[in-house]
C-alpha cells in the first residue's frame, strides 16, 4: 500500500514496508503483518479496531509524530534573501561558441546561446571573480566551472582566471572545474589541469555509432575519434575526469551497454541524461512523457544491477539516484533545486546572471550582472512566477527530494514559469518513491555506502 497521510508517506516493495516522515526526514520500517489501512483508519476516524502488537506500536509512533503539513507557499525570494543573495559558485560562460555542431545543443547554433558576444573578456571575468569573493561571507570554497559552448576555445581566459584568483585573492579557497568535448585538449592544457587540480567533465554520448549520431564537427564529420584522443591525453597526464552522456529515446534500450562502454574509458563517475528539446514559445510542457516512461522502464534493469553492486561492496560509477540520496542524507528543507539561482548560477559571456547555464540567452531570465550585482526586482518577478505555478508541491511527500525538479523544464520566454504536466509529476513521485526504498535497503544492509566520496562529493559539473 502506497499513500500519504499528513506528514508521513507509506510505501513498500517485496519484503519491505517503510514510513517516511518527510517534514522531519525520518524513515522507519514496520512489519509486513501490519494492516496499514486499519492503523490509518484509527488515526483519522478513531475507530474501535483491535490491533496486533506491531500495529499498536506503529499506531503509537505515528500518533506521537503526526502533524499537519504546512500548506503555506514556499517563498523562493525570501529563501534567497535570507542567504543574502549569495552567488558564491558559478558557471562562467567564457566561450558561447563551439567547434562542434551537435544537433541537440540547447545553446543553439554551435553553442552561442543566441549571443553575438561569444567570448568573455578579461574585464567581465575579473568582475565575476570579485563578485564571487565578495558574496562569500561564509568563507566556503568558491567553485568556478568553465562552461560553453566549448570553453577551451578561450583557454587563455581560463589561465587568466586561475592566475587572477590565486594572485589577487590568496585568502580565498577556489576549486576549478570544466565541461569539455575534449577535442581541443593537448598536453599543455592537460598539464595545466593537473597542476591546478581541475575537475573535468567530459561530454561523450557512448561508443562511436551512438556518439557520432548527434555530436559532429561543423563539416558534418563525427567527433568520436578526437574525443577519445583528448580522453587519452587526460589519462596519460593523470587528470581525473568524469563523463556525461546525453541519450535520446532511440538509444534507451542500449543504456546498459553504453554505460559499460563509458565506464571502460577510465572515469571515476558516469552520468547519463535524457535528451531534452525545449520550445519556449509554446505554453505546453516541453518533455515527451512517453519517451520518459520508456526510459524509466529501461533504467529499471540497470538500477537493479547497480544496487547489487552497492550491496556487494562496490561503488557503481553511475548510480541514477545519487542526487536523491544526497537530499535524503543532508535533509535541506528547501524547494530550490540543484543550485539554481545560487551555486549553480551561470554568468554569460557579457556578464549577466542566469539561474543556470540552461537559461543563458532566454528572454527576461537574466537577474542582474557582474557590473551592478543582483537585480532584485527581476529576481522577485521570476521567483513569484515559479512559486505561483508550483503551489501543489508544498503538500507533496517528495518536495524536499524532488525540489520541484528541473526549473528549466518549467521555464518559458519572458521570465515566466508554467506547471508540471500531471503525468510527469506522477513520474517524479514514482522516482522519489523508488529512491526512498532503495536508500533504506542500502542503508540497512550496507550503511558505509553513504560515507563515501560517491555520495558526498560535490557534483556541480552537469
PDB file of C-alpha atoms in Angstrom, residues 1 10-11 13 28 62 72 89 109 122-123 132 145-146 154 225 229 232 311 399 433 446 451:
ATOM      1  CA  UNK A   1       0.000   0.000   0.000  1.00  0.00           C
ATOM      2  CA  UNK A  10       3.952   4.931   3.270  1.00  0.00           C
ATOM      3  CA  UNK A  11       5.417   2.676   0.608  1.00  0.00           C
ATOM      4  CA  UNK A  13       8.499  -3.274  -2.044  1.00  0.00           C
ATOM      5  CA  UNK A  28      11.197   3.745   9.778  1.00  0.00           C
ATOM      6  CA  UNK A  62       2.533   7.802  14.230  1.00  0.00           C
ATOM      7  CA  UNK A  72       1.902  27.874   3.133  1.00  0.00           C
ATOM      8  CA  UNK A  89      29.907  29.489  -7.099  1.00  0.00           C
ATOM      9  CA  UNK A 109      23.678  27.153 -33.208  1.00  0.00           C
ATOM     10  CA  UNK A 122      39.132  39.708 -19.019  1.00  0.00           C
ATOM     11  CA  UNK A 123      37.153  42.688 -17.689  1.00  0.00           C
ATOM     12  CA  UNK A 132      32.048  35.752  -6.065  1.00  0.00           C
ATOM     13  CA  UNK A 145      33.069  25.999 -13.579  1.00  0.00           C
ATOM     14  CA  UNK A 146      34.278  26.965 -17.047  1.00  0.00           C
ATOM     15  CA  UNK A 154      39.030  30.601 -24.786  1.00  0.00           C
ATOM     16  CA  UNK A 225      37.898   9.802 -32.590  1.00  0.00           C
ATOM     17  CA  UNK A 229      42.260  11.268 -28.272  1.00  0.00           C
ATOM     18  CA  UNK A 232      43.691   9.526 -23.685  1.00  0.00           C
ATOM     19  CA  UNK A 311      25.287  -4.231  -1.682  1.00  0.00           C
ATOM     20  CA  UNK A 399       9.049  18.015  -2.072  1.00  0.00           C
ATOM     21  CA  UNK A 433       9.279   6.501  -4.032  1.00  0.00           C
ATOM     22  CA  UNK A 446      25.475  -1.550   3.804  1.00  0.00           C
ATOM     23  CA  UNK A 451      30.040   7.690   3.899  1.00  0.00           C
TER      24      UNK A 451
END
